Amino acid sequence: MFTSLINTNNINIFTIQYTLVSNVSSLNSALQLLFQAEVLAIDCETTGLDPLTDSIRLIQIAAPNHPVVLIDLPAIPKSDRSLLKQLLSNSAVKIAHNAKFDWQFLTLAGLQTSGKFFDTQLAYKVLTAGLKTSSSLQNIVKKLLHFQLDKTQQISDWCKPLTKAQLHYAAFDAAILLDLYPILLKKLKQAKLLKIARLEFQCMPVVAQMELNGMLFDLSRWQILGAKLEIEKTDALNQLKQLRIASSQMSLLPELTDAVNPNSPQQVLAALQAIGIKINSTNQSKLVSLAAQYPIIQALLDYRRLSKIIGTFTEKLPQHIHPKTGRIHPNYYQLGAKSGRFSCRKPPLQNIPRDQTARSCFIAAPGYKIIKADYSQIELRIMARLSADIKMCQAYRQGADLHRLTASLVTGKHINEVTEEDRRLAKAINFGLIFGMGAAKLQIYAQVKYGVAMTLEQAKAFRKRFFEAYPGIAKWHENIKHEYTRGIKESRTLANRRRRWVNKPRLSELFNHPVQGLNADINKLAMVKLSNPLAKFKTKLICVRHDEIVLECPETKVEQVSHTLHNCMVAAAQKFLNPIPVVIDIKTSNSW
DNA sequence: TCAGAGTGCGCC
DNA sequence: AAACGGCGCACGCTGA
């Protein structure tokens, strides 16, 4: 099916030309020829995957109509790399696949790449957001150039003297990017995605630097916290044991129920059913409302919460402290979510419990402060902007508390009589209903997340009143429903980010994407705007979380940096939300 | 025995 | 007619 031999613009799979340079004179004469090129494809082969401990073995630079330059970097003394540095920061478009990886290695080798970037992986992800497709170089080459890329050398030993096969592979990997570039560029233009792709490209070095920065972590404080949680968990487990013995007396098979594993939903369900609790599943939403009635259920919920925190964070986070920096450097994937949001892994810092005692273990280095800024109610503001609901827009323009307003509208109370519980109720209503939640889920959601109990009838009534109170939202939902019934192929955010729909999407997904996606667009734009100020103020971006940006800043510059951070975030959001005002909450302290 | 789907839950 | 969305990770369980 796939041709093994193909002539593309620049290369032939068997006749690819390359020049291996291992001394400064041959390096510089090879580089001289590349300064006229408007595009440069760059790739690095490294001794491993960790930029903080591994190093570059080979740099490949490809330009149209030139042999690929393969630079044996360890053979070039640091003092002889000035022309290379110059090339990597010139005005050419730098093309790379997963450029973050190469940027990090090059930066730590003192070869910071700057200027315009074009990341073939990000470009492909922007084009295919929503589809189930791999964005590996191999797959992209297969889909766009119609041949099978041989990656067997990728896992070869790059620490030993390089073989001809390795050099050929390395040259090819860089050269192929020159062929992908015009195709991806054309597709981006045709799909009106070039702008959003450029936002991603500009964001890339900011993300790359953020990973290198990492977060400083107070291990001893964390361990004290962990020990406390461990005690609480044991308490909960003991309660579960005692109560299980009681339950086993009612069972015909005590030897089985004695062995109930609290981590097994199946066994727990059977055990709870055996003592007469009528449930069909043991998830939080089914159990919360029964916790007051049955102590064992409270113990189970406690146990689950604590073992989650201990298993996922308390025990795992210390393993991610980097021996070289003493900091935690997670992996951020700027297009990790189909909506355009970031995802974060190893460790998942975007999921750290919001509990202040946990977060206070992430600390500023001596002489630094942590500045944390988040967008206030960004999704609701986006919703106001998209729906142009008159009451919602007016409330935000007047600086009113939207949750209080909703509380007043759905309960019929005067705005001054709204209680704290009413306001929590309104939060559940606002956050839930904009994405199309039904009455049954609203009832559960309000109980689980906000501790507000209501009957199904009340939930139905609240739902009805919400859409009567905000007819603009109801209309916006109607419009999307209309598109939905006609069969919709894609959704766009205001920044024109696209998400494609493969099968018939759920209606709620259609409600969600324009909101969640624009939130991501805004946060990324804010990061890009911050890029230069961060360098100027020697401040580190250390974490981003959907609507939140965390910086580590020299103590002496806190005021200027807070001010700049505020301005960048406001400007990014204003670009899309105008005339809805944007509010940023900023806090400065010694820890997160 | 081990990959993978399923359940459950931490975050926004 | 009714329907929140987006992640990553740990765990028990299933089936080839």
Short mmCIF file of C-alpha atoms in Angstrom, two decimals, chain A residues 82-500:
data_model
loop_
_atom_site.label_atom_id
_atom_site.label_comp_id
_atom_site.label_asym_id
_atom_site.label_seq_id
_atom_site.Cartn_x
_atom_site.Cartn_y
_atom_site.Cartn_z
CA SER A 82 28.97 31.19 18.43
CA LEU A 83 28.00 30.87 14.77
CA LEU A 84 25.69 28.00 15.64
CA LYS A 85 24.09 30.14 18.34
CA GLN A 86 23.61 32.92 15.84
CA LEU A 87 21.92 30.62 13.36
CA LEU A 88 19.55 29.20 15.97
CA SER A 89 18.34 32.65 16.91
CA ASN A 90 18.11 34.17 13.45
CA SER A 91 14.90 35.13 11.70
CA ALA A 92 14.29 31.85 9.87
CA VAL A 93 11.25 29.77 10.79
CA LYS A 94 12.49 26.86 12.91
CA ILE A 95 10.63 23.67 12.18
CA ALA A 96 10.74 20.79 14.61
CA HIS A 97 8.60 17.88 15.66
CA ASN A 98 7.80 18.19 19.37
CA ALA A 99 9.96 21.28 19.49
CA LYS A 100 9.69 21.50 23.27
CA PHE A 101 12.05 18.55 23.58
CA ASP A 102 14.72 20.02 21.29
CA TRP A 103 14.30 23.51 22.76
CA GLN A 104 15.01 22.18 26.25
CA PHE A 105 18.11 20.25 25.27
CA LEU A 106 19.45 23.10 23.14
CA THR A 107 18.76 25.65 25.86
CA LEU A 108 20.60 23.66 28.49
CA ALA A 109 23.49 23.25 26.06
CA GLY A 110 23.68 27.04 25.90
CA LEU A 111 22.10 27.12 22.44
CA GLN A 112 18.77 28.79 23.04
CA THR A 113 16.62 28.70 19.94
CA SER A 114 14.45 31.73 19.37
CA GLY A 115 12.44 33.49 16.69
CA LYS A 116 9.55 31.92 14.85
CA PHE A 117 8.73 28.28 15.44
CA PHE A 118 6.68 25.77 13.52
CA ASP A 119 6.06 22.57 15.45
CA THR A 120 4.82 19.84 13.14
CA GLN A 121 3.36 17.89 16.04
CA LEU A 122 1.41 20.83 17.45
CA ALA A 123 0.30 21.77 13.93
CA TYR A 124 -1.06 18.29 13.37
CA LYS A 125 -2.79 18.28 16.74
CA VAL A 126 -4.42 21.62 16.00
CA LEU A 127 -5.67 20.21 12.70
CA THR A 128 -6.93 16.94 14.13
CA ALA A 129 -8.26 18.04 17.53
CA GLY A 130 -11.11 15.72 18.44
CA LEU A 131 -10.06 12.90 16.13
CA LYS A 132 -8.52 9.71 17.39
CA THR A 133 -5.19 9.90 15.64
CA SER A 134 -1.58 9.68 16.63
CA SER A 135 0.61 12.75 16.22
CA SER A 136 3.86 10.78 16.07
CA LEU A 137 6.19 11.78 13.26
CA GLN A 138 5.75 8.32 11.85
CA ASN A 139 1.99 8.67 11.62
CA ILE A 140 2.07 12.19 10.19
CA VAL A 141 4.52 11.14 7.49
CA LYS A 142 2.32 8.18 6.70
CA LYS A 143 -0.83 10.30 6.47
CA LEU A 144 0.60 13.34 4.65
CA LEU A 145 3.50 11.96 2.61
CA HIS A 146 2.16 8.42 2.22
CA PHE A 147 5.13 6.38 3.23
CA GLN A 148 6.34 4.41 6.20
CA LEU A 149 9.08 6.04 8.24
CA ASP A 150 11.66 3.69 9.67
CA LYS A 151 12.15 4.58 13.34
CA THR A 152 14.23 1.56 14.34
CA GLN A 153 17.34 3.71 14.88
CA GLN A 154 15.53 5.91 17.37
CA ILE A 155 16.11 3.46 20.16
CA SER A 156 19.66 2.61 19.08
CA ASP A 157 22.60 3.50 21.32
CA TRP A 158 23.46 7.14 20.68
CA CYS A 159 26.31 7.13 23.19
CA LYS A 160 28.68 5.03 21.13
CA PRO A 161 30.39 6.13 17.88
CA LEU A 162 27.63 6.73 15.36
CA THR A 163 26.94 4.23 12.62
CA LYS A 164 26.10 5.07 9.06
CA ALA A 165 22.55 3.90 9.65
CA GLN A 166 22.22 6.27 12.58
CA LEU A 167 23.54 9.22 10.59
CA HIS A 168 21.22 8.44 7.74
CA TYR A 169 18.26 8.14 10.06
CA ALA A 170 19.14 11.39 11.80
CA ALA A 171 19.50 13.31 8.55
CA PHE A 172 16.28 11.91 7.24
CA ASP A 173 14.29 12.83 10.35
CA ALA A 174 15.25 16.48 9.95
CA ALA A 175 14.88 16.61 6.15
CA ILE A 176 11.41 15.11 6.21
CA LEU A 177 10.19 18.09 8.24
CA LEU A 178 10.88 20.36 5.27
CA ASP A 179 8.39 18.31 3.28
CA LEU A 180 5.77 18.27 6.01
CA TYR A 181 5.96 22.02 6.56
CA PRO A 182 4.30 23.30 3.34
CA ILE A 183 1.59 20.66 3.56
CA LEU A 184 0.73 21.46 7.16
CA LEU A 185 0.92 25.18 6.49
CA LYS A 186 -1.52 24.88 3.61
CA LYS A 187 -3.91 22.76 5.64
CA LEU A 188 -3.80 25.21 8.52
CA LYS A 189 -4.56 28.11 6.20
CA GLN A 190 -7.39 26.28 4.48
CA ALA A 191 -8.96 25.36 7.80
CA LYS A 192 -8.46 28.91 9.15
CA LEU A 193 -6.31 27.47 11.91
CA LEU A 194 -3.04 29.25 11.26
CA LYS A 195 -3.66 31.88 13.92
CA ILE A 196 -4.41 29.39 16.67
CA ALA A 197 -1.48 27.23 15.55
CA ARG A 198 0.81 30.27 15.83
CA LEU A 199 -0.48 30.83 19.35
CA GLU A 200 0.55 27.27 20.17
CA PHE A 201 3.97 27.76 18.55
CA GLN A 202 4.59 30.94 20.54
CA CYS A 203 3.46 29.20 23.69
CA MET A 204 5.86 26.30 23.16
CA PRO A 205 9.07 27.89 24.53
CA VAL A 206 7.13 29.26 27.50
CA VAL A 207 5.94 25.75 28.31
CA ALA A 208 9.40 24.30 27.71
CA GLN A 209 10.93 26.78 30.13
CA MET A 210 8.17 26.17 32.69
CA GLU A 211 9.03 22.47 32.73
CA LEU A 212 12.71 23.22 33.23
CA ASN A 213 11.84 25.64 36.03
CA GLY A 214 9.83 23.09 38.01
CA MET A 215 8.51 23.75 41.50
CA LEU A 216 10.48 23.70 44.70
CA PHE A 217 9.05 21.19 47.13
CA ASP A 218 9.30 21.05 50.92
CA LEU A 219 9.72 17.33 51.45
CA SER A 220 9.90 17.29 55.26
CA ARG A 221 6.72 19.33 55.57
CA TRP A 222 5.07 17.00 53.08
CA GLN A 223 6.11 13.94 55.08
CA ILE A 224 4.63 15.35 58.29
CA LEU A 225 1.41 15.99 56.46
CA GLY A 226 1.53 12.48 55.01
CA ALA A 227 1.97 10.90 58.44
CA LYS A 228 -1.17 12.66 59.69
CA LEU A 229 -3.16 11.47 56.72
CA GLU A 230 -1.86 7.95 57.23
CA ILE A 231 -3.24 7.94 60.80
CA GLU A 232 -6.62 9.18 59.62
CA LYS A 233 -6.68 6.53 56.93
CA THR A 234 -5.94 3.79 59.46
CA ASP A 235 -8.79 5.09 61.63
CA ALA A 236 -11.19 4.94 58.72
CA LEU A 237 -9.97 1.47 57.82
CA ASN A 238 -10.48 0.22 61.38
CA GLN A 239 -14.02 1.52 61.38
CA LEU A 240 -14.61 -0.27 58.12
CA LYS A 241 -13.26 -3.52 59.59
CA GLN A 242 -15.43 -3.40 62.72
CA LEU A 243 -18.50 -2.62 60.77
CA ARG A 244 -17.76 -5.34 58.28
CA ILE A 245 -17.66 -7.88 61.10
CA ALA A 246 -21.09 -6.68 62.16
CA SER A 247 -22.31 -7.05 58.63
CA SER A 248 -20.87 -10.54 58.32
CA GLN A 249 -23.12 -11.78 61.14
CA MET A 250 -26.00 -11.24 58.79
CA SER A 251 -24.30 -13.08 56.00
CA LEU A 252 -24.47 -16.76 55.23
CA LEU A 253 -20.83 -16.67 54.17
CA PRO A 254 -18.92 -14.82 56.89
CA GLU A 255 -15.58 -16.13 55.71
CA LEU A 256 -16.11 -14.26 52.44
CA THR A 257 -17.39 -11.00 53.86
CA ASP A 258 -14.57 -10.89 56.40
CA ALA A 259 -12.21 -10.56 53.47
CA VAL A 260 -13.95 -7.60 51.91
CA ASN A 261 -11.38 -5.41 50.21
CA PRO A 262 -12.35 -1.76 50.72
CA ASN A 263 -10.65 -0.93 47.42
CA SER A 264 -12.92 -3.24 45.48
CA PRO A 265 -16.13 -1.50 44.40
CA GLN A 266 -17.61 -4.89 43.58
CA GLN A 267 -17.03 -6.36 47.03
CA VAL A 268 -18.03 -3.16 48.81
CA LEU A 269 -21.26 -3.00 46.86
CA ALA A 270 -22.12 -6.58 47.77
CA ALA A 271 -21.31 -5.99 51.43
CA LEU A 272 -23.41 -2.84 51.62
CA GLN A 273 -26.32 -4.48 49.86
CA ALA A 274 -26.06 -7.40 52.30
CA ILE A 275 -26.73 -5.11 55.25
CA GLY A 276 -29.79 -3.73 53.53
CA ILE A 277 -28.53 -0.53 51.92
CA LYS A 278 -30.33 -0.14 48.63
CA ILE A 279 -27.76 1.07 46.10
CA ASN A 280 -26.61 -0.13 42.70
CA SER A 281 -23.22 1.52 42.69
CA THR A 282 -20.79 2.71 45.34
CA ASN A 283 -19.57 5.92 43.82
CA GLN A 284 -19.48 9.15 45.77
CA SER A 285 -22.70 10.51 44.32
CA LYS A 286 -24.68 7.48 45.51
CA LEU A 287 -23.10 7.41 48.95
CA VAL A 288 -22.94 11.03 50.06
CA SER A 289 -26.62 11.35 50.85
CA LEU A 290 -26.48 8.13 52.93
CA ALA A 291 -23.43 9.08 54.96
CA ALA A 292 -25.36 10.75 57.78
CA GLN A 293 -27.59 7.69 58.17
CA TYR A 294 -24.88 5.01 58.05
CA PRO A 295 -21.55 5.59 59.85
CA ILE A 296 -19.97 2.84 57.76
CA ILE A 297 -20.62 4.82 54.63
CA GLN A 298 -19.00 7.88 56.15
CA ALA A 299 -16.00 5.70 57.02
CA LEU A 300 -15.89 4.35 53.49
CA LEU A 301 -15.96 7.84 51.99
CA ASP A 302 -13.23 8.95 54.37
CA TYR A 303 -11.13 5.92 53.52
CA ARG A 304 -11.53 6.45 49.79
CA ARG A 305 -10.61 10.13 50.00
CA LEU A 306 -7.55 9.47 52.13
CA SER A 307 -6.27 6.52 50.14
CA LYS A 308 -6.68 8.54 46.97
CA ILE A 309 -4.59 11.37 48.33
CA ILE A 310 -2.01 9.11 49.93
CA GLY A 311 -1.73 6.75 46.97
CA THR A 312 -1.63 9.36 44.24
CA PHE A 313 0.15 12.23 45.93
CA THR A 314 1.66 11.65 49.37
CA GLU A 315 3.62 8.61 48.31
CA LYS A 316 4.25 9.51 44.69
CA LEU A 317 5.24 13.17 44.71
CA PRO A 318 8.58 12.69 46.52
CA GLN A 319 9.63 10.27 43.76
CA HIS A 320 9.40 13.13 41.28
CA ILE A 321 11.85 15.41 43.04
CA HIS A 322 14.69 15.77 40.59
CA PRO A 323 18.03 14.83 42.16
CA LYS A 324 19.80 17.58 40.28
CA THR A 325 17.48 20.49 41.04
CA GLY A 326 15.54 19.39 44.13
CA ARG A 327 12.45 20.52 42.27
CA ILE A 328 9.48 18.78 40.70
CA HIS A 329 9.41 19.04 36.90
CA PRO A 330 6.15 17.68 35.53
CA ASN A 331 5.39 17.14 31.85
CA TYR A 332 2.96 19.60 30.39
CA TYR A 333 1.22 18.77 27.12
CA GLN A 334 -0.09 21.98 25.65
CA LEU A 335 -2.56 20.12 23.46
CA GLY A 336 -3.13 17.27 25.86
CA ALA A 337 -6.90 17.81 25.87
CA LYS A 338 -9.24 17.79 22.88
CA SER A 339 -10.59 21.14 24.04
CA GLY A 340 -7.21 22.83 23.70
CA ARG A 341 -6.52 22.68 27.40
CA PHE A 342 -3.21 21.60 28.88
CA SER A 343 -2.78 18.25 30.43
CA CYS A 344 -0.09 17.53 32.97
CA ARG A 345 1.56 14.26 33.96
CA LYS A 346 4.35 12.79 36.01
CA PRO A 347 3.29 14.12 38.40
CA PRO A 348 -0.19 15.48 37.67
CA LEU A 349 0.35 18.88 39.28
CA GLN A 350 -2.95 20.12 37.90
CA ASN A 351 -4.71 17.66 40.20
CA ILE A 352 -3.03 18.43 43.52
CA PRO A 353 -5.65 18.65 46.29
CA ARG A 354 -6.77 22.23 46.77
CA ASP A 355 -6.29 21.82 50.49
CA GLN A 356 -4.02 24.63 51.64
CA THR A 357 -1.86 22.39 53.82
CA ALA A 358 -0.99 20.29 50.77
CA ARG A 359 -0.27 23.23 48.50
CA SER A 360 1.82 24.99 51.09
CA CYS A 361 4.47 22.31 50.52
CA PHE A 362 5.23 23.92 47.17
CA ILE A 363 7.48 26.74 48.19
CA ALA A 364 9.50 29.66 46.88
CA ALA A 365 13.28 29.50 46.84
CA PRO A 366 15.10 31.78 49.33
CA GLY A 367 14.85 35.36 48.12
CA TYR A 368 11.79 34.58 46.04
CA LYS A 369 8.01 34.80 46.43
CA ILE A 370 5.25 32.84 44.81
CA ILE A 371 2.65 34.86 42.93
CA LYS A 372 -0.55 33.01 42.13
CA ALA A 373 -3.13 34.57 39.84
CA ASP A 374 -6.40 33.15 38.62
CA TYR A 375 -9.22 34.35 36.44
CA SER A 376 -12.34 34.95 38.47
CA GLN A 377 -15.33 32.98 37.14
CA ILE A 378 -13.78 32.87 33.68
CA GLU A 379 -16.12 30.19 32.32
CA LEU A 380 -19.22 32.08 33.41
CA ARG A 381 -17.87 35.29 31.91
CA ILE A 382 -17.21 33.45 28.66
CA MET A 383 -20.74 32.13 28.83
CA ALA A 384 -22.04 35.67 29.29
CA ARG A 385 -20.01 36.83 26.32
CA LEU A 386 -21.09 33.97 24.04
CA SER A 387 -24.77 34.08 24.93
CA ALA A 388 -24.91 37.87 25.32
CA ASP A 389 -27.53 37.23 27.97
CA ILE A 390 -28.64 40.69 29.02
CA LYS A 391 -29.00 40.07 32.73
CA MET A 392 -25.72 38.20 32.99
CA CYS A 393 -23.79 40.81 31.01
CA GLN A 394 -25.30 43.59 33.03
CA ALA A 395 -24.42 41.89 36.30
CA TYR A 396 -20.78 41.52 35.28
CA ARG A 397 -20.57 45.06 33.95
CA GLN A 398 -21.85 46.35 37.27
CA GLY A 399 -19.37 44.22 39.15
CA ALA A 400 -22.19 42.32 40.82
CA ASP A 401 -21.79 38.88 42.39
CA LEU A 402 -23.31 36.60 39.76
CA HIS A 403 -23.84 33.72 42.18
CA ARG A 404 -25.85 35.97 44.52
CA LEU A 405 -27.86 37.20 41.57
CA THR A 406 -28.65 33.65 40.48
CA ALA A 407 -29.52 32.73 44.06
CA SER A 408 -31.93 35.64 44.24
CA LEU A 409 -33.49 34.79 40.88
CA VAL A 410 -34.07 31.10 41.57
CA THR A 411 -35.17 31.40 45.20
CA GLY A 412 -37.21 34.56 44.76
CA LYS A 413 -35.46 36.19 47.70
CA HIS A 414 -34.29 39.76 47.65
CA ILE A 415 -30.59 39.96 46.81
CA ASN A 416 -29.80 41.20 50.32
CA GLU A 417 -31.53 38.21 51.91
CA VAL A 418 -29.48 35.62 50.07
CA THR A 419 -27.69 33.35 52.56
CA GLU A 420 -24.35 31.59 52.18
CA GLU A 421 -26.17 28.34 51.50
CA ASP A 422 -28.31 30.00 48.84
CA ARG A 423 -25.12 31.20 47.21
CA ARG A 424 -23.61 27.70 47.21
CA LEU A 425 -26.81 26.45 45.67
CA ALA A 426 -26.48 29.09 42.97
CA LYS A 427 -22.90 28.07 42.24
CA ALA A 428 -24.05 24.52 41.60
CA ILE A 429 -26.82 25.85 39.37
CA ASN A 430 -24.59 28.23 37.43
CA PHE A 431 -21.73 25.83 36.85
CA GLY A 432 -23.91 22.82 36.17
CA LEU A 433 -26.67 24.19 34.01
CA ILE A 434 -24.59 26.15 31.50
CA PHE A 435 -23.28 22.83 30.18
CA GLY A 436 -26.71 21.26 30.01
CA MET A 437 -26.92 19.32 33.24
CA GLY A 438 -30.27 17.66 33.91
CA ALA A 439 -32.28 17.94 37.12
CA ALA A 440 -31.23 14.55 38.48
CA LYS A 441 -27.55 15.33 38.16
CA LEU A 442 -28.01 18.82 39.50
CA GLN A 443 -29.46 17.33 42.64
CA ILE A 444 -26.45 15.06 43.11
CA TYR A 445 -23.91 17.66 42.01
CA ALA A 446 -25.20 20.27 44.47
CA GLN A 447 -25.06 17.70 47.27
CA VAL A 448 -21.62 16.29 46.50
CA LYS A 449 -19.77 19.47 45.53
CA TYR A 450 -21.55 22.15 47.53
CA GLY A 451 -23.23 20.27 50.37
CA VAL A 452 -26.66 21.54 49.36
CA ALA A 453 -29.52 19.08 49.54
CA MET A 454 -32.64 19.33 47.39
CA THR A 455 -35.40 17.08 46.16
CA LEU A 456 -35.68 16.11 42.52
CA GLU A 457 -38.76 18.32 42.26
CA GLN A 458 -36.81 21.28 43.59
CA ALA A 459 -33.98 20.56 41.16
CA LYS A 460 -36.46 20.59 38.30
CA ALA A 461 -37.89 23.87 39.50
CA PHE A 462 -34.46 25.46 39.89
CA ARG A 463 -33.55 24.36 36.39
CA LYS A 464 -36.70 25.88 35.00
CA ARG A 465 -36.20 29.14 36.84
CA PHE A 466 -32.54 29.38 35.80
CA PHE A 467 -33.40 29.35 32.11
CA GLU A 468 -36.28 31.76 32.69
CA ALA A 469 -33.93 34.08 34.55
CA TYR A 470 -31.30 33.97 31.82
CA PRO A 471 -33.17 33.66 28.52
CA GLY A 472 -29.97 34.40 26.61
CA ILE A 473 -28.46 31.15 27.86
CA ALA A 474 -31.61 29.27 26.94
CA LYS A 475 -31.44 30.76 23.46
CA TRP A 476 -27.75 29.89 23.09
CA HIS A 477 -28.56 26.30 24.03
CA GLU A 478 -31.42 26.32 21.51
CA ASN A 479 -29.12 27.47 18.73
CA ILE A 480 -26.62 24.74 19.47
CA LYS A 481 -29.40 22.17 19.68
CA HIS A 482 -30.49 23.26 16.25
CA GLU A 483 -27.01 22.74 14.81
CA TYR A 484 -26.87 19.43 16.61
CA THR A 485 -30.00 18.09 14.98
CA ARG A 486 -28.73 19.13 11.57
CA GLY A 487 -25.55 17.14 12.22
CA ILE A 488 -22.50 19.10 13.20
CA LYS A 489 -18.96 18.34 12.02
CA GLU A 490 -16.91 20.76 14.10
CA SER A 491 -17.06 23.45 16.80
CA ARG A 492 -14.97 26.59 17.04
CA THR A 493 -13.96 28.86 19.88
CA LEU A 494 -13.90 32.66 19.49
CA ALA A 495 -10.17 32.33 18.83
CA ASN A 496 -11.18 29.92 16.06
CA ARG A 497 -9.77 26.83 17.68
CA ARG A 498 -11.49 23.86 16.12
CA ARG A 499 -12.66 20.62 17.60
CA ARG A 500 -13.93 18.01 15.21
#
